[in-house]
Amino acid sequence: MNDGPGSSRGAGRAEPEQPEGQRPLDVHPAWLPPEAFRAIGSRRTRVLGDGPLVETVLSEVREACARYGGVARHGGVMGHGATGDEPDDLILVLSTVDAVRDFVPAGQPLGEEGFTLAARSGVTVVVADRPAGLLYGLFELVRLGEAAFRPERAPESHRPAMRRRMVDQWDNVDVHPVMGQVERGYAGGSLFWRDGKPRRDPDRLRAYGRLLAGCGVNAVSVNNVNVHATEAHLLTDRLAEVAEIADVLRPYHIRVHLSVSFASPITLGGLPTADPLDERVRAWWAGTTRQVYATIPDFGGYVVKADSEGQPGPFAYGRNHADGANLLAAALAPYGGVVHWRAFVYNHRQDWRDRSTDRARAAYDHFAPLDGQFHDNAILQVKYGPMDFQAREPVSPVIAAMPATRLAVEVQVTQEYTGQQRHVCYLGPQWSEVLGFRPWGPDGPAVRDVAASPGGAASPGRAHDGGGLVAVSNAGDDPFWTGHPLAQANLYAAGRLAWAPDLDPTAILDEWIELTFTPSSTGDPDLLRRSLHEVMDGSWRTYERYTAPLGVGFMVRPGHHYGPDVDGYEYTPWGTYHFADRDGIGVDRTVATGTGFAGQYPPPWSQLYESRQGCPDELLLFFHHVPYGHVLHSGSTVIQHIYDTHFAGVEEVRRARQVWERLAGAGLVDPAVDTRVRERLDEQLRCAEEWCDQLNAYFLRKSGVPDAHGRPIY
Ligand code: GCU
């Protein structure tokens, strides 16, 4: 297999020579290939402003100009060459420079990261109040390409909707015996550590930071939320390793956060307790955090998984999660840091025979009563659904239940339950649906408003900043970054949606295609774009079709979570998921006769989910146990829906493979990319067929109802 990164660029275009001093990385350029800087690099650009981030902008422009023949200058007078040379085409300017006020009318303050883009008389200008805005303005120019250089362009201001746009790496320092170097990592090893030691590959890390900044991410939590013994030391005697990472990411305006163990005062501090109300414990966290900020002055804060899947937490001391989160929030507050406290708390040792325990209820039951008790710099990090990153779940009711708490929405870019980066599964549409969901009904705010900063709509009773979007990263040291080259689009989309959650996921994909692939000068220039859309736009729904039906979830092989196993988790302590018997399937989560989970939503959703008739088809089995003959809104019965969607899902994968072959056959993709994608599409098809055959056989045997179309079921 040819796994070399190559270049994704199309055939037929000669690469300009590498500018001096630039060492090519042996890694795919993803959405920031040199060609994406062509429009900037062929112009005369002036950068006005000072400071490290302006230096980053300047060096980006200089590299582009060295490659494409433009001129990059620093300082001087706006609009004119300082020495009377040719006028500028592009000016990137901090608005502290006076002249800018004539150029771009004063408007709302742009804030820490915003910028205004305008063009007048053939000069394109990006104005920012702060250096970070200039950096994001540069990447907006990259996205626009030639279109940024229209002679006239009315001023257009951009500000991120969410203040914190974070990726969480689930990277281990030591290779974990079961989870490996990266927990749920499907893209090779960690970019930070290898075999217990820092990896120290600053070029690669810098390239990662650049890609993250290029899609709007501004925070990275560097280690796994499951903090094992070695990783715990990153907080104290191995803090220098975190500082090194922070140094490399800082030029791209990325702050580093750290996952910490709640038991640290015991394991690292030698105290007899980690009780959040114990003075010694408070003093230990205060002292330790002081040290962290002495080492990394712009440190972002802590991420904590407590009382969750075996991780230590406040329950051991009879305290609640607000006590736990506030302990760390208090230690971080003097330095402006935040604690991301995860709401993923449930009983993973339940007895499957006990039908009263419902994992879906757990986060709400634990956290909703604590609303209003968290400090301002404590952010409750809530998975988008009540279970665990399934292809289809209802939106977590916690998001609507805590108006007086800062909430961050957590999505899983690493494809643990969505094909593990062997399957094409573009998740932009899923996240967009979640962010657009209106928990209080059509006239209320959306999830994106809850996570956003002031400026967006506020949810009822909320007067404070939202917690942002957190994305579990899918990147590793794989030459394509993400295992499946097309999975890069998921990382890109997560960043873009955190910046602008109302962006259309198809438009985001379009941006990603445009940046990542340059169509060849020969052949159909639109074929590439059309084909990639055909393969990717609907791929999440395709994945849903050939896996667990109608929102029931799981049915994956226990442990690694790849491939079908209908009963894999049904009789385990982790929760019970489908209750299929000869008559029907689904979990009764109604208030009337089930676990009561549906009642955790505000109206109208509580009522819609409570009723079989009101419940949307795609979530029916999450909320109701129904007979196989139950007729869906679609007109199909549940059992026929299962058969139809599974056959259809396989056909859609087969079709995607044909589309890809046609595309690659036209010479429109780099051979290394083609080889990797083809190999993965073959596996996806094999796996989709396996899902289809197992699911259909299982339900035919359970129900005894034949397929209405007589297709082969084993
Ligand atoms: C899932 C996943 C774990 C992970 C956990 C989490 O359960 O399988 O590997 O640790 O989510 O989000 O904490």
XYZ file of C-alpha atoms and ligand atoms in Angstrom:
727
model
C 0.000 0.000 0.000
C 1.295 3.401 -0.882
C 0.634 5.417 2.226
C 2.857 8.352 1.468
C 1.288 11.707 2.061
C 1.978 13.057 -1.367
C 0.041 16.121 -2.281
C -3.663 16.205 -2.799
C -3.236 18.601 -5.653
C -4.530 17.603 -8.985
C -2.506 16.650 -11.950
C -1.357 19.103 -14.548
C -0.086 21.943 -12.419
C 3.609 22.581 -11.939
C 4.656 23.291 -8.372
C 6.706 26.433 -7.909
C 10.022 25.940 -6.221
C 10.202 25.607 -2.483
C 11.195 28.923 -0.912
C 14.444 28.872 0.957
C 14.360 28.030 4.629
C 11.099 26.095 4.372
C 11.485 22.440 5.178
C 8.759 20.376 3.591
C 7.063 18.173 6.151
C 6.500 14.601 5.170
C 2.809 14.994 5.795
C -0.304 15.859 3.862
C -0.965 19.624 3.868
C -4.691 19.122 4.558
C -6.651 22.397 4.189
C -3.615 24.649 4.141
C -1.575 23.586 1.135
C 0.748 26.178 -0.383
C -1.623 26.630 -3.313
C -4.301 27.925 -0.980
C -2.021 30.946 -0.464
C -1.555 31.606 -4.171
C -3.848 34.647 -4.305
C -2.104 36.240 -1.351
C 1.363 35.192 -2.393
C 1.183 36.824 -5.786
C 0.344 40.293 -4.406
C 1.998 43.221 -2.694
C 1.058 42.999 0.931
C 1.749 45.245 3.860
C 1.353 44.066 7.438
C 0.901 46.819 9.985
C 1.113 46.003 13.669
C 3.455 44.366 16.100
C 3.661 41.415 18.408
C 4.154 37.666 18.121
C 0.870 36.913 16.362
C 1.527 39.656 13.819
C 4.891 37.980 13.283
C 3.037 34.766 12.501
C 0.853 36.567 9.979
C 3.869 38.211 8.446
C 5.783 34.993 8.135
C 2.765 33.298 6.505
C 2.534 36.116 3.967
C 6.287 36.118 3.387
C 6.305 32.393 2.712
C 3.440 32.748 0.278
C 5.164 35.649 -1.487
C 8.439 33.776 -1.718
C 6.564 31.004 -3.458
C 4.325 33.019 -5.754
C 6.356 36.137 -6.501
C 4.557 38.724 -4.384
C 6.040 41.225 -1.991
C 5.505 41.258 1.764
C 6.389 44.306 3.818
C 6.091 45.121 7.472
C 5.248 48.612 8.725
C 5.163 51.857 6.779
C 2.122 53.864 5.739
C -1.225 52.412 4.783
C -1.996 52.178 1.128
C 1.387 53.380 -0.120
C 4.811 51.957 -0.241
C 6.738 53.680 2.519
C 9.527 54.441 0.141
C 7.361 55.560 -2.705
C 7.309 52.132 -4.334
C 4.221 50.543 -5.834
C 0.978 50.743 -3.842
C -0.237 47.753 -1.879
C -2.876 45.246 -3.024
C -3.472 43.896 0.438
C -3.097 45.419 3.843
C -3.388 43.519 7.072
C -3.628 46.072 9.799
C -4.192 46.374 13.510
C -6.652 49.175 14.063
C -4.303 50.774 16.549
C -2.831 52.243 13.383
C -4.715 55.548 12.921
C -5.152 55.527 9.177
C -7.430 52.550 9.306
C -10.366 54.579 10.548
C -10.594 56.271 7.157
C -10.591 52.978 5.410
C -13.042 50.907 7.378
C -15.890 52.727 9.110
C -15.953 52.325 12.857
C -18.505 49.764 13.889
C -19.005 47.420 16.765
C -15.783 46.518 18.525
C -14.242 43.491 16.896
C -13.069 41.998 20.159
C -10.110 39.748 20.784
C -10.508 37.644 17.648
C -12.741 39.486 15.208
C -11.773 41.278 12.023
C -13.257 43.360 9.230
C -12.591 42.635 5.602
C -13.102 45.331 2.980
C -11.793 46.404 -0.422
C -11.654 49.877 -1.898
C -10.131 51.050 -5.136
C -8.370 47.771 -5.652
C -6.871 47.506 -2.172
C -8.090 44.723 0.094
C -7.822 45.426 3.796
C -8.186 43.254 6.853
C -8.536 45.267 10.038
C -8.473 43.817 13.518
C -8.472 45.308 16.985
C -6.215 42.594 18.327
C -3.472 40.508 16.704
C -5.502 37.270 16.857
C -8.107 38.923 14.643
C -5.456 39.538 12.046
C -4.511 35.881 12.076
C -8.120 34.773 11.559
C -8.512 37.462 8.914
C -5.567 35.989 7.057
C -7.189 32.555 7.046
C -10.431 34.088 5.799
C -8.458 35.528 2.877
C -7.058 32.073 2.248
C -10.573 30.650 2.134
C -11.711 33.346 -0.278
C -8.703 33.054 -2.593
C -8.970 35.344 -5.625
C -12.441 36.438 -4.529
C -10.812 38.391 -1.697
C -9.276 40.703 -4.264
C -12.325 42.171 -5.909
C -11.627 45.888 -6.376
C -14.552 46.883 -4.178
C -15.982 44.981 -1.224
C -18.271 46.462 1.389
C -16.844 46.098 4.895
C -17.828 42.783 6.431
C -17.062 41.998 10.073
C -16.454 38.530 11.435
C -16.459 37.566 15.104
C -16.487 34.053 16.497
C -19.796 32.985 18.007
C -18.035 30.945 20.655
C -15.216 32.274 22.741
C -13.581 28.919 23.353
C -13.267 26.577 20.384
C -11.473 23.602 21.724
C -10.173 20.232 20.674
C -9.565 17.555 23.263
C -6.823 15.124 22.497
C -7.314 11.773 24.172
C -3.551 11.205 24.028
C -1.773 9.038 26.560
C 1.818 9.626 27.562
C 2.456 5.922 28.057
C 1.081 3.409 25.629
C -2.003 2.120 27.426
C -2.252 -1.691 27.347
C -5.792 -1.589 25.919
C -6.268 1.902 24.490
C -2.797 2.399 23.034
C -1.063 5.715 22.582
C -4.289 7.558 21.773
C -7.568 6.449 23.317
C -10.081 5.949 20.503
C -7.406 7.179 18.137
C -7.687 6.008 14.541
C -4.890 8.069 13.066
C -1.706 6.525 14.358
C 0.219 7.725 17.371
C 0.116 10.902 19.379
C 1.488 14.195 18.106
C 2.676 14.904 21.633
C 4.026 11.712 23.174
C 5.544 8.447 22.121
C 6.210 5.486 24.415
C 6.078 7.524 27.600
C 8.306 10.348 26.365
C 7.610 13.714 24.770
C 7.655 13.340 21.053
C 9.346 16.690 20.447
C 8.462 17.149 16.832
C 7.872 20.897 16.843
C 7.536 21.183 13.074
C 4.758 18.660 13.002
C 3.119 20.150 16.052
C 3.350 23.632 14.634
C 1.746 22.392 11.429
C -1.079 20.952 13.522
C -1.521 24.233 15.385
C -1.602 26.041 12.075
C -4.320 23.752 10.729
C -6.335 24.210 13.903
C -6.017 27.981 13.727
C -6.915 27.757 10.040
C -10.350 26.402 10.958
C -10.787 28.613 14.022
C -9.756 26.409 16.960
C -8.116 28.323 19.814
C -7.700 25.777 22.618
C -6.245 22.281 22.888
C -6.466 19.948 25.827
C -3.359 17.877 25.356
C -3.983 14.633 27.226
C -6.619 11.981 27.724
C -9.602 12.663 29.968
C -8.861 9.294 31.522
C -5.793 10.420 33.420
C -3.617 7.389 34.062
C -0.725 7.317 36.520
C 1.944 8.729 34.210
C -0.267 11.417 32.683
C -1.156 12.703 36.149
C 2.427 13.942 36.459
C 1.978 16.415 33.616
C 0.447 18.679 36.241
C 3.559 18.798 38.372
C 6.972 17.306 37.691
C 6.295 16.813 33.949
C 4.724 20.232 33.437
C 7.693 21.284 31.299
C 6.405 18.926 28.593
C 3.113 20.788 28.514
C 4.979 24.099 28.442
C 6.897 22.929 25.377
C 3.647 22.156 23.589
C 2.239 25.535 24.623
C 5.315 27.279 23.194
C 4.820 25.637 19.824
C 1.065 26.289 19.618
C 1.148 29.869 20.957
C 2.126 31.494 17.633
C -1.206 30.236 16.314
C -3.198 31.711 19.191
C -3.870 28.335 20.737
C -3.958 27.938 24.484
C -3.111 24.696 26.109
C -5.382 22.960 28.638
C -4.642 19.868 30.674
C -6.768 16.933 31.830
C -6.141 16.367 35.506
C -7.086 13.677 37.960
C -9.361 14.644 40.804
C -7.241 12.441 43.052
C -4.064 14.450 42.357
C -3.781 15.825 45.923
C -3.410 12.200 47.054
C -1.419 10.705 44.200
C 0.876 13.672 43.601
C 0.540 15.721 46.786
C 0.781 12.966 49.382
C -2.366 14.152 51.161
C -4.674 11.608 52.775
C -7.719 13.002 50.960
C -8.929 14.809 47.822
C -12.078 16.076 49.569
C -12.975 19.334 47.803
C -13.983 20.986 51.051
C -10.779 20.109 52.900
C -8.513 23.139 53.400
C -5.355 21.169 52.689
C -6.795 20.043 49.375
C -7.745 23.580 48.427
C -4.297 24.812 49.353
C -2.693 22.048 47.309
C -4.672 22.936 44.182
C -3.989 26.654 44.699
C -0.247 26.086 45.057
C -0.065 23.646 42.171
C -2.033 25.955 39.910
C 0.186 28.901 40.863
C 3.109 26.830 39.675
C 1.341 25.964 36.447
C 0.828 29.641 35.647
C 4.376 30.503 36.642
C 5.462 28.009 33.975
C 2.741 28.662 31.352
C 1.361 32.176 31.872
C -1.360 31.791 29.235
C -2.408 28.304 30.362
C -6.091 27.690 29.538
C -7.237 25.524 32.424
C -8.165 22.014 33.500
C -10.411 19.343 32.017
C -11.872 16.862 34.478
C -13.610 13.539 34.047
C -14.734 12.757 37.593
C -16.862 9.930 38.985
C -17.085 8.652 35.468
C -16.120 5.200 34.218
C -13.857 4.613 37.187
C -12.204 8.040 37.414
C -11.996 9.485 40.959
C -14.339 12.294 41.939
C -16.163 14.139 44.706
C -18.698 11.355 45.377
C -16.051 9.487 47.396
C -16.276 12.292 49.978
C -20.029 12.701 49.938
C -19.668 15.914 47.908
C -21.401 16.857 44.686
C -20.015 17.873 41.331
C -20.394 21.592 41.953
C -18.158 21.161 45.016
C -15.660 19.340 42.842
C -15.696 21.777 39.932
C -15.603 24.829 42.190
C -12.512 23.552 43.940
C -10.577 23.707 40.684
C -12.348 26.831 39.470
C -11.213 28.654 42.608
C -7.627 27.614 42.033
C -7.762 28.800 38.405
C -9.712 32.028 38.916
C -6.820 34.315 39.904
C -5.187 33.596 36.545
C -8.258 33.744 34.316
C -8.264 29.982 33.737
C -11.338 27.776 33.371
C -12.194 24.262 34.418
C -14.064 22.095 31.930
C -15.992 19.709 34.121
C -17.475 16.820 32.170
C -21.096 15.823 32.715
C -20.484 12.265 31.477
C -21.432 10.703 34.804
C -23.425 7.462 34.905
C -23.388 4.078 36.553
C -21.244 1.826 34.403
C -21.693 -1.053 36.786
C -25.427 -1.438 36.498
C -27.289 -4.728 36.586
C -28.970 -5.331 33.243
C -31.777 -7.078 35.098
C -32.617 -3.785 36.831
C -34.946 -2.053 34.416
C -35.294 1.069 36.505
C -31.736 2.275 35.854
C -31.490 4.287 32.651
C -28.076 5.527 31.600
C -29.713 8.268 29.510
C -31.135 9.892 32.636
C -27.910 10.006 34.589
C -26.280 13.318 33.597
C -29.479 15.283 34.122
C -30.201 13.577 37.443
C -26.709 14.389 38.716
C -26.290 17.890 37.335
C -29.625 19.672 36.819
C -30.187 20.121 40.583
C -26.806 21.881 40.752
C -27.713 24.646 38.297
C -26.546 28.012 39.579
C -24.018 26.507 41.960
C -21.009 26.490 39.650
C -18.462 29.283 39.709
C -18.280 31.558 36.674
C -15.085 29.978 35.435
C -16.474 26.435 35.684
C -17.758 25.140 32.361
C -19.920 22.061 32.328
C -18.894 20.025 29.303
C -21.893 18.060 28.045
C -21.807 15.382 25.360
C -24.318 16.285 22.647
C -26.487 13.331 23.504
C -27.434 11.635 26.754
C -25.556 8.425 25.919
C -22.214 8.346 24.207
C -21.557 9.859 20.782
C -23.873 7.523 18.892
C -24.648 8.167 15.234
C -28.124 9.184 16.371
C -29.219 10.373 19.793
C -31.602 13.032 20.993
C -29.838 16.195 22.123
C -28.869 15.980 25.791
C -31.610 17.353 28.058
C -28.880 18.775 30.312
C -28.354 21.536 27.762
C -31.817 22.930 28.446
C -31.824 22.240 32.157
C -29.064 24.515 33.415
C -29.710 28.113 32.362
C -27.526 29.488 35.163
C -24.483 27.378 34.260
C -21.911 27.842 31.499
C -22.277 24.886 29.180
C -19.953 23.586 26.499
C -21.226 21.083 23.954
C -18.907 18.140 23.333
C -18.814 16.360 19.970
C -16.685 13.413 18.929
C -14.644 14.086 15.846
C -12.681 10.904 16.381
C -15.070 8.367 14.890
C -15.336 5.894 17.744
C -18.938 4.955 16.954
C -19.107 6.223 13.406
C -16.757 3.974 11.488
C -13.424 4.689 13.118
C -12.022 6.614 10.195
C -12.250 3.530 8.039
C -15.719 4.630 6.936
C -16.517 7.908 5.219
C -18.795 9.663 7.668
C -18.920 13.441 7.355
C -20.314 14.566 10.689
C -20.857 18.256 9.906
C -24.595 17.671 9.334
C -24.958 15.868 12.663
C -23.283 18.653 14.644
C -25.166 21.279 12.726
C -28.440 19.553 13.616
C -27.439 19.421 17.279
C -26.360 23.072 17.347
C -29.531 24.137 15.581
C -31.833 22.118 17.859
C -34.218 24.346 19.827
C -34.776 22.667 23.190
C -37.509 25.145 24.184
C -39.396 24.806 20.930
C -39.350 26.704 17.650
C -39.428 30.170 19.224
C -36.737 29.549 21.793
C -32.979 29.737 21.466
C -30.963 26.961 19.889
C -28.206 24.843 21.407
C -25.672 27.024 19.585
C -26.983 30.044 21.506
C -26.458 28.261 24.811
C -22.843 27.522 23.918
C -22.177 30.939 22.387
C -20.829 34.103 23.925
C -22.944 37.204 24.459
C -23.831 38.721 21.160
C -25.685 35.547 20.177
C -29.216 35.029 21.491
C -29.379 34.216 25.201
C -31.373 31.300 26.491
C -34.046 32.072 29.072
C -32.484 33.364 32.246
C -28.941 33.270 30.903
C -26.958 36.436 31.311
C -23.497 34.972 30.926
C -21.003 33.607 28.490
C -21.621 30.160 27.019
C -18.983 27.470 27.286
C -18.248 26.928 23.594
C -17.754 23.789 21.565
C -15.364 20.993 22.462
C -14.392 18.436 19.839
C -12.588 15.195 20.619
C -9.827 15.272 18.029
C -9.413 12.705 15.277
C -5.820 13.649 14.432
C -2.653 11.704 15.029
C 0.764 11.169 13.541
C -0.699 9.501 10.465
C 0.715 11.042 7.255
C -2.808 12.195 6.349
C -3.406 13.400 9.916
C -6.693 11.548 10.264
C -6.261 8.015 8.903
C -8.979 8.397 6.322
C -8.013 11.441 4.239
C -11.659 12.456 3.957
C -11.949 12.513 7.769
C -9.917 15.725 7.706
C -13.180 17.410 6.771
C -14.615 16.530 10.186
C -11.866 18.323 12.066
C -12.200 21.291 9.754
C -15.984 21.362 10.192
C -15.784 21.186 13.984
C -13.596 24.285 14.063
C -15.729 26.169 11.589
C -18.964 25.361 13.400
C -17.460 26.562 16.674
C -16.633 29.843 14.975
C -19.933 30.154 13.103
C -22.408 27.484 14.235
C -25.043 28.534 11.728
C -22.842 27.754 8.740
C -24.353 25.220 6.377
C -22.369 21.971 6.676
C -22.492 21.512 2.902
C -20.941 24.946 2.463
C -18.263 24.024 5.014
C -17.518 20.908 3.041
C -17.287 23.029 -0.057
C -14.706 25.259 1.641
C -12.742 22.227 2.707
C -12.786 20.761 -0.801
C -11.766 24.050 -2.346
C -8.844 24.459 0.029
C -7.680 20.866 0.100
C -7.993 19.866 -3.530
C -7.119 21.958 -6.537
C -8.751 20.629 -9.660
C -6.383 20.023 -12.499
C -6.218 22.484 -15.342
C -7.307 19.691 -17.642
C -10.559 17.794 -17.417
C -13.868 18.729 -15.843
C -13.065 21.308 -13.166
C -16.294 20.630 -11.360
C -16.077 16.852 -11.294
C -13.918 16.821 -8.187
C -16.262 19.002 -6.201
C -19.394 17.205 -7.341
C -17.919 13.788 -6.679
C -16.677 14.635 -3.214
C -20.062 16.056 -2.312
C -21.681 12.925 -3.641
C -19.445 10.730 -1.515
C -19.534 12.856 1.637
C -22.671 15.011 1.967
C -24.988 12.188 2.980
C -22.396 9.855 4.436
C -23.522 10.289 8.060
C -27.073 9.260 7.150
C -25.719 6.400 5.098
C -23.750 5.222 8.113
C -26.863 5.492 10.256
C -28.828 3.434 7.715
C -26.582 0.397 7.797
C -25.974 0.431 11.583
C -28.302 0.622 14.613
C -31.843 1.588 13.533
C -34.177 4.404 14.593
C -32.053 5.888 17.356
C -31.652 2.701 19.341
C -27.855 3.039 19.317
C -24.902 0.840 20.208
C -25.136 -2.692 18.720
C -21.377 -2.390 18.226
C -18.789 -4.906 19.295
C -17.985 -4.306 22.949
C -14.677 -2.732 23.828
C -13.388 -1.514 20.500
C -16.816 -0.463 19.150
C -16.238 -1.383 15.510
C -18.586 -3.589 13.505
C -21.965 -5.098 14.388
C -22.918 -7.003 17.516
C -26.613 -6.560 18.185
C -26.542 -8.045 21.668
C -22.959 -7.054 22.406
C -23.848 -4.691 25.241
C -27.347 -5.917 26.018
C -26.445 -7.960 29.073
C -23.434 -6.003 30.309
C -23.030 -3.545 33.210
C -22.662 -0.583 30.802
C -26.332 -0.145 30.106
C -29.052 -1.899 28.140
C -29.935 -0.595 24.766
C -32.587 -2.279 22.677
C -34.694 -4.841 24.593
C -35.510 -6.626 21.326
C -37.738 -9.681 21.687
C -39.979 -11.600 19.314
C -42.666 -8.914 19.433
C -40.836 -5.625 19.351
C -37.849 -3.443 20.041
C -36.847 -0.183 21.737
C -36.498 1.344 25.168
C -39.542 2.748 26.913
C -38.272 6.057 28.234
C -41.687 7.636 28.649
C -42.884 9.145 31.874
C -46.131 7.180 31.693
C -44.753 3.664 31.525
C -40.968 3.851 31.156
C -37.874 5.289 32.750
C -39.191 8.876 32.670
C -36.319 10.201 30.592
C -38.683 11.956 28.146
C -39.774 14.156 31.050
C -36.292 15.643 31.334
C -36.999 17.872 28.320
C -38.924 21.120 28.407
C -42.129 21.230 26.373
C -42.806 20.777 23.533
C -40.122 18.091 23.311
C -41.164 16.304 26.513
C -44.626 15.848 25.019
C -43.421 14.963 21.540
C -40.960 12.380 22.813
C -43.533 10.993 25.254
C -45.943 10.115 22.489
C -45.335 7.402 19.921
C -47.149 9.490 17.370
C -45.230 12.692 18.091
C -41.783 11.143 18.343
C -39.670 11.667 15.211
C -39.008 8.385 13.394
C -35.255 8.602 13.749
C -35.558 8.561 17.564
C -38.530 6.265 17.961
C -36.652 3.331 19.451
C -34.698 5.581 21.781
C -37.972 6.610 23.447
C -40.398 3.759 22.830
C -40.645 0.012 22.802
C -42.857 -0.770 19.830
C -44.062 -3.849 17.946
C -42.223 -4.656 14.726
C -45.414 -3.847 12.850
C -45.583 -0.291 14.208
C -46.097 2.098 11.319
C -43.637 4.998 11.126
C -44.387 8.481 9.850
C -42.608 7.382 6.705
C -45.404 4.832 6.121
C -43.111 1.866 6.582
C -43.278 -0.592 9.475
C -40.373 -0.731 11.896
C -39.258 -4.147 10.659
C -39.519 -3.188 6.989
C -37.646 0.029 7.758
C -34.831 -2.011 9.287
C -34.562 -4.202 6.188
C -34.907 -1.331 3.720
C -32.420 1.003 5.346
C -29.813 -1.698 5.734
C -30.019 -2.735 2.106
C -30.056 0.921 1.055
C -27.068 1.808 3.231
C -24.958 -0.866 1.570
C -26.015 0.317 -1.877
C -25.067 3.878 -0.966
C -21.588 2.773 0.069
C -21.236 0.795 -3.146
C -22.265 3.877 -5.083
C -19.790 6.054 -3.159
C -17.040 3.669 -4.121
C -18.011 3.905 -7.793
C -18.070 7.685 -7.627
C -14.618 7.688 -6.067
C -13.290 5.319 -8.710
C -14.608 7.550 -11.461
C -12.973 10.531 -9.839
C -9.637 8.851 -9.306
C -9.820 7.382 -12.792
C -10.037 10.917 -14.159
C -6.668 11.628 -12.568
C -8.140 14.200 -10.242
C -6.642 12.989 -6.987
C -3.144 12.333 -5.860
C -2.293 8.623 -6.073
C -1.370 8.386 -2.387
C -4.726 9.829 -1.369
C -6.480 7.599 -3.859
C -4.807 4.456 -2.556
C -5.704 5.240 1.026
C -9.306 6.189 0.255
C -9.885 3.167 -1.968
C -8.577 0.785 0.633
C -10.900 2.345 3.221
C -13.910 2.307 0.910
C -13.353 -1.401 0.332
C -13.349 -1.958 4.075
C -16.397 0.240 4.509
C -18.310 -1.793 1.979
C -17.273 -5.064 3.597
C -18.288 -3.771 7.004
C -21.576 -2.264 5.790
C -22.499 -5.636 4.263
C -21.674 -7.312 7.540
C -23.882 -4.852 9.436
C -26.669 -5.359 6.944
C -26.494 -9.137 7.002
C -26.259 -9.406 10.769
C -28.919 -6.858 11.578
C -31.375 -8.160 9.033
C -30.780 -11.777 10.019
C -31.122 -10.957 13.696
C -34.421 -9.175 13.262
C -35.832 -11.687 10.806
C -35.083 -14.438 13.296
C -36.508 -12.455 16.220
C -39.631 -11.240 14.500
C -40.327 -13.939 11.962
C -41.523 -11.200 9.595
C -40.157 -11.679 6.073
C -38.848 -8.849 3.928
C -41.699 -7.487 1.815
C -39.402 -7.497 -1.206
C -38.080 -11.019 -0.716
C -34.417 -10.039 -0.690
C -31.930 -12.546 0.666
C -31.657 -12.484 4.432
C -29.564 -15.174 6.037
C -16.602 6.611 25.678
C -15.334 5.994 25.196
C -14.262 6.055 26.224
C -14.112 7.479 26.738
C -15.437 8.004 27.212
C -15.385 9.459 27.630
O -17.169 5.834 26.677
O -15.585 4.668 24.824
O -13.071 5.592 25.638
O -13.190 7.502 27.758
O -16.371 7.898 26.184
O -15.888 10.277 26.878
O -14.895 9.760 28.693
